[in-house]
Coordinates of C-alpha atoms in Angstrom, one line a residue:
X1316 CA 2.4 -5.9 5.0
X1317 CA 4.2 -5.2 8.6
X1318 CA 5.4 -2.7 10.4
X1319 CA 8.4 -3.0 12.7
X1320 CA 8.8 -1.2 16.3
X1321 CA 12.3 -0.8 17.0
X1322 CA 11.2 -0.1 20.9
X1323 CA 9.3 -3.1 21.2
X1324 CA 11.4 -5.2 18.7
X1325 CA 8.0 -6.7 17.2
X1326 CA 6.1 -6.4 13.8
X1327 CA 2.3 -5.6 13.7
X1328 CA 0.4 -6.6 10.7
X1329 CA -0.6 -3.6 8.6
X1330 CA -4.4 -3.2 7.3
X1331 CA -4.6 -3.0 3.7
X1332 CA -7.6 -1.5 2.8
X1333 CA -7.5 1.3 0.9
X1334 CA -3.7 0.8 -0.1
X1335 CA -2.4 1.7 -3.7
X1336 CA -1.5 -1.0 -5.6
X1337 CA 1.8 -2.5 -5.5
X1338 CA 5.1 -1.0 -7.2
X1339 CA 8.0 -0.1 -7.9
X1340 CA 10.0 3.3 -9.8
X1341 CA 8.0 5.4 -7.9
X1342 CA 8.9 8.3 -5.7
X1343 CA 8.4 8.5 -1.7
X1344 CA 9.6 10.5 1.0
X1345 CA 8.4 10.5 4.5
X1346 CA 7.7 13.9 6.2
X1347 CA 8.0 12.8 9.6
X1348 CA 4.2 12.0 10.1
X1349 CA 3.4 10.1 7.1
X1350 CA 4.6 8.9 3.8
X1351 CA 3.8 10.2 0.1
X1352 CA 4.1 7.7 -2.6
X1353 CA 3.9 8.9 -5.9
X1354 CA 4.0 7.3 -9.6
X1355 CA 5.9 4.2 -10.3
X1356 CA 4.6 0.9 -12.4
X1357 CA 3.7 -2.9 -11.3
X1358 CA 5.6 -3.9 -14.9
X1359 CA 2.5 -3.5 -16.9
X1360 CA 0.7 0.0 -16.5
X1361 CA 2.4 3.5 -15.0
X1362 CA 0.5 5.1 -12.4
X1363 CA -0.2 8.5 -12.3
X1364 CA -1.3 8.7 -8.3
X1365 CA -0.3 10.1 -5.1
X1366 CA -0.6 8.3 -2.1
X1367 CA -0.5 9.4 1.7
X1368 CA 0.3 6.7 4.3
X1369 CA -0.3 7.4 8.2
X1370 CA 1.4 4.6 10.2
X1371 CA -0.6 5.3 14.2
X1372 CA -3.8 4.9 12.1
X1373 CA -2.8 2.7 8.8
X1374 CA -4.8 5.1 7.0
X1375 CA -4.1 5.4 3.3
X1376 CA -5.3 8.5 1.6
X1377 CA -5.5 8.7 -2.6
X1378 CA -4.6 12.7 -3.3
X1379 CA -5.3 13.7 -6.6
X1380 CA -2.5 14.6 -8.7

């Protein structure tokens, strides 16, 4: 994935590692810091998983539900 910088007007590659897996139905909001992903399915399984995503550091965290 990318990240855009509206200041710069460039993308920086994101680092992966550690990232949940891909979906979609889930739930997210962004706190202003970071961003919780929660739930959703990649068509086949539902996950049952939170997620915290820190854009400086591109770190993801798993939180237990």
């Amino acid at each position: 994935g990318s990240r855009y910088n509206p200041s710069s007007d460039s993308w920086q590659t994101t680092i992966t590692t550690g990232a949940p897996a891909g979906r979609y139905v889930h739930s997210a909001v962004w706190t202003g810091a970071e961003m919780i992903v929660t739930g959703g399915t990649d068509g086949v399984s539902f996950f049952n998983d939170v997620f915290s995503y820190t854009p400086p550091t591109t770190l993801y965290l798993y939180l237990k539900p």
